[in-house]
Coordinates of N, CA and C in Angstrom, one line a residue:
M221 N 21.3 67.8 5.1 CA 22.5 67.1 4.9 C 22.6 66.6 3.5
P222 N 23.8 66.8 2.9 CA 24.0 66.3 1.5 C 23.9 64.8 1.4
R223 N 23.4 64.3 0.3 CA 23.2 62.9 0.1 C 24.5 62.1 0.2
W224 N 25.6 62.7 -0.3 CA 26.9 62.0 -0.3 C 27.3 61.7 1.1
F225 N 27.0 62.6 2.1 CA 27.4 62.5 3.5 C 26.6 61.3 4.1
S226 N 25.4 61.2 3.7 CA 24.6 60.1 4.3 C 25.0 58.7 3.8
E227 N 25.8 58.7 2.7 CA 26.3 57.4 2.2 C 27.6 57.0 2.9
L228 N 28.2 57.8 3.7 CA 29.4 57.5 4.4 C 29.1 56.6 5.6
N229 N 30.0 55.6 5.9 CA 29.8 54.8 7.0 C 30.4 55.5 8.2
E230 N 30.3 54.9 9.4 CA 30.7 55.6 10.6 C 32.2 55.8 10.6
E231 N 33.0 54.8 10.2 CA 34.4 55.0 10.1 C 34.9 56.1 9.2
E232 N 34.2 56.3 8.1 CA 34.5 57.4 7.1 C 34.1 58.7 7.7
I233 N 33.0 58.8 8.5 CA 32.6 60.0 9.1 C 33.6 60.4 10.1
N234 N 34.1 59.4 11.0 CA 35.1 59.7 12.0 C 36.4 60.2 11.3
F235 N 36.8 59.5 10.2 CA 38.0 59.9 9.5 C 37.9 61.4 9.0
T236 N 36.7 61.7 8.5 CA 36.5 63.1 8.0 C 36.6 64.1 9.1
K237 N 36.0 63.7 10.2 CA 36.0 64.6 11.4 C 37.4 64.9 11.8
K238 N 38.2 63.8 11.9 CA 39.6 63.9 12.4 C 40.4 64.7 11.4
F239 N 40.1 64.5 10.1 CA 40.8 65.3 9.0 C 40.5 66.8 9.2
I240 N 39.3 67.1 9.4 CA 38.9 68.5 9.6 C 39.6 69.1 10.9
L241 N 39.5 68.3 11.9 CA 40.1 68.8 13.2 C 41.7 68.9 13.1
A242 N 42.3 68.2 12.2 CA 43.7 68.3 11.9 C 44.0 69.4 10.9
S243 N 43.0 70.2 10.6 CA 43.1 71.3 9.6 C 43.6 70.8 8.2
G244 N 43.2 69.6 7.9 CA 43.5 69.0 6.6 C 45.0 68.5 6.5
S245 N 45.7 68.4 7.6 CA 47.0 68.0 7.6 C 47.1 66.4 7.6
I246 N 47.5 65.9 6.5 CA 47.7 64.5 6.3 C 48.8 63.9 7.3
K247 N 49.8 64.7 7.4 CA 50.9 64.4 8.3 C 50.4 64.2 9.8
E248 N 49.6 65.2 10.2 CA 49.0 65.1 11.6 C 48.1 64.0 11.7
L249 N 47.3 63.7 10.7 CA 46.3 62.6 10.7 C 47.1 61.2 10.8
A250 N 48.2 61.2 10.1 CA 49.0 59.9 10.1 C 49.5 59.7 11.5
E251 N 49.9 60.7 12.2 CA 50.3 60.6 13.6 C 49.2 60.2 14.5
T252 N 48.0 60.7 14.3 CA 46.8 60.4 15.0 C 46.5 58.9 14.9
Y253 N 46.6 58.4 13.7 CA 46.3 57.0 13.4 C 47.5 56.1 13.6
S254 N 48.6 56.6 13.9 CA 49.9 55.9 14.1 C 50.2 55.0 12.8
T255 N 50.1 55.7 11.7 CA 50.3 55.1 10.4 C 51.1 56.0 9.5
S256 N 51.4 55.6 8.3 CA 52.2 56.4 7.4 C 51.4 57.4 6.6
Y257 N 52.1 58.4 6.1 CA 51.4 59.4 5.2 C 50.8 58.8 4.0
P258 N 51.5 57.9 3.3 CA 50.9 57.2 2.1 C 49.6 56.4 2.4
T259 N 49.6 55.8 3.6 CA 48.4 55.1 4.0 C 47.2 56.0 4.2
I260 N 47.4 57.2 4.8 CA 46.4 58.1 5.0 C 46.0 58.7 3.7
R261 N 46.9 59.0 2.8 CA 46.7 59.6 1.5 C 45.8 58.6 0.7
K262 N 46.1 57.3 0.8 CA 45.3 56.3 0.0 C 43.8 56.3 0.6
R263 N 43.7 56.4 1.9 CA 42.4 56.4 2.5 C 41.6 57.6 2.1
L264 N 42.3 58.7 2.1 CA 41.6 60.0 1.7 C 41.2 59.9 0.2
D265 N 42.1 59.4 -0.6 CA 41.7 59.3 -2.0 C 40.5 58.4 -2.3
K266 N 40.4 57.3 -1.5 CA 39.2 56.4 -1.6 C 37.9 57.2 -1.2
L267 N 38.1 58.0 -0.1 CA 36.9 58.8 0.4 C 36.5 59.8 -0.7
I268 N 37.5 60.5 -1.3 CA 37.2 61.5 -2.3 C 36.5 60.8 -3.5
Q269 N 37.0 59.6 -3.9 CA 36.4 58.9 -5.0 C 34.9 58.5 -4.7
K270 N 34.7 58.1 -3.4 CA 33.3 57.7 -3.0 C 32.4 59.0 -3.1
I271 N 32.9 60.1 -2.7 CA 32.1 61.3 -2.7 C 31.8 61.7 -4.2
Q272 N 32.8 61.6 -5.0 CA 32.6 62.0 -6.4 C 31.6 61.1 -7.1
V273 N 31.7 59.8 -6.8 CA 30.7 58.9 -7.4 C 29.3 59.2 -7.0
N274 N 29.1 59.5 -5.7 CA 27.8 59.9 -5.2 C 27.3 61.2 -5.8
E275 N 28.2 62.2 -6.0 CA 27.9 63.4 -6.7 C 27.4 63.2 -8.1
R276 N 28.1 62.3 -8.8 CA 27.7 62.0 -10.2 C 26.3 61.3 -10.2
K277 N 26.1 60.4 -9.2 CA 24.8 59.8 -9.2 C 23.7 60.8 -8.9
E278 N 24.0 61.8 -8.0 CA 23.0 62.8 -7.7 C 22.6 63.6 -8.9
N279 N 23.5 63.8 -9.8 CA 23.3 64.7 -11.0 C 23.0 64.0 -12.2
D280 N 22.9 62.7 -12.2 CA 22.7 61.8 -13.4 C 21.2 61.8 -13.6
T281 N 20.7 62.0 -14.8 CA 19.3 62.0 -15.2 C 18.7 60.7 -15.0
V282 N 19.4 59.6 -15.4 CA 18.9 58.2 -15.3 C 18.6 57.9 -13.8
V283 N 19.6 58.2 -13.0 CA 19.4 58.0 -11.5 C 18.3 58.8 -10.9
K284 N 18.2 60.0 -11.4 CA 17.1 60.9 -10.9 C 15.7 60.3 -11.3
L285 N 15.6 59.8 -12.5 CA 14.4 59.1 -13.0 C 14.1 57.9 -12.1
I286 N 15.0 57.1 -11.9 CA 14.8 55.9 -11.1 C 14.4 56.2 -9.7
N287 N 15.0 57.2 -9.1 CA 14.7 57.7 -7.7 C 13.3 58.2 -7.7
Q288 N 12.9 59.0 -8.8 CA 11.5 59.5 -8.9 C 10.5 58.4 -9.0
L289 N 10.8 57.4 -9.8 CA 9.8 56.3 -9.9 C 9.7 55.5 -8.6
E290 N 10.8 55.4 -7.8 CA 10.7 54.8 -6.5 C 9.9 55.6 -5.5
E291 N 10.1 56.9 -5.6 CA 9.4 57.8 -4.7 C 7.9 57.8 -5.0
E292 N 7.6 57.6 -6.2 CA 6.1 57.6 -6.6 C 5.5 56.2 -6.4
G293 N 6.3 55.3 -6.0 CA 5.8 53.9 -5.7 C 5.6 53.1 -7.0
K294 N 6.2 53.5 -8.1 CA 6.1 52.8 -9.3 C 7.0 51.6 -9.4
I295 N 8.1 51.7 -8.7 CA 9.0 50.6 -8.6 C 9.5 50.4 -7.1
D296 N 9.8 49.2 -6.7 CA 10.2 48.8 -5.4 C 11.6 49.5 -5.0
Q297 N 11.7 49.8 -3.8 CA 13.0 50.4 -3.3 C 14.2 49.6 -3.6
E298 N 14.1 48.3 -3.3 CA 15.2 47.4 -3.6 C 15.6 47.3 -5.0
I299 N 14.5 47.3 -5.9 CA 14.8 47.3 -7.3 C 15.5 48.5 -7.7
A300 N 15.0 49.7 -7.2 CA 15.6 51.0 -7.6 C 17.1 51.0 -7.2
K301 N 17.4 50.5 -5.9 CA 18.8 50.4 -5.5 C 19.7 49.6 -6.4
T302 N 19.1 48.4 -6.8 CA 19.9 47.5 -7.6 C 20.1 48.1 -9.0
V303 N 19.1 48.7 -9.6 CA 19.3 49.3 -10.9 C 20.3 50.4 -10.8
V304 N 20.2 51.3 -9.8 CA 21.2 52.4 -9.7 C 22.6 51.8 -9.5
L305 N 22.7 50.8 -8.7 CA 24.1 50.2 -8.4 C 24.6 49.7 -9.7
E306 N 23.9 48.9 -10.4 CA 24.4 48.3 -11.7 C 24.7 49.3 -12.7
Y307 N 23.8 50.3 -12.8 CA 24.0 51.4 -13.7 C 25.3 52.2 -13.4
S308 N 25.5 52.4 -12.1 CA 26.7 53.1 -11.6 C 28.0 52.3 -11.9
K309 N 27.9 51.0 -11.8 CA 29.0 50.1 -12.1 C 29.4 50.2 -13.6
S310 N 28.4 50.2 -14.4 CA 28.6 50.3 -15.8 C 29.2 51.6 -16.2
L311 N 28.8 52.7 -15.5 CA 29.4 54.0 -15.8 C 30.9 54.0 -15.4
N312 N 31.2 53.4 -14.2 CA 32.6 53.4 -13.7 C 33.4 52.6 -14.7
C313 N 32.9 51.6 -15.3 CA 33.7 50.8 -16.3 C 34.0 51.7 -17.6
L314 N 33.0 52.5 -18.0 CA 33.1 53.3 -19.1 C 34.1 54.4 -18.8
I315 N 34.2 54.9 -17.6 CA 35.1 56.0 -17.3 C 36.5 55.5 -17.2
V316 N 36.7 54.3 -16.6 CA 38.0 53.7 -16.5 C 38.6 53.4 -17.8
D317 N 37.8 52.8 -18.7 CA 38.3 52.3 -20.0 C 38.5 53.4 -20.9

């Protein structure tokens, strides 16, 4: 299973499943959720962004190094998560600016 998929919560997984079962039709998904097309589009955009961020993290050399250090027991798992999170936040700020 890809790492980005394991980062999704239950609601996001269900949304993805329904999206696939609707053959990618946002209009059909809006009917399923009894909401508007723009609401579903916004939700889909957030999911896409979350996947893209996770893909970047997977391919980032700094994140790979931190994960390797954690796997080797050289740093604590919580510290590794905190460093990756803060590093990712700083990258997001650089990308937005």
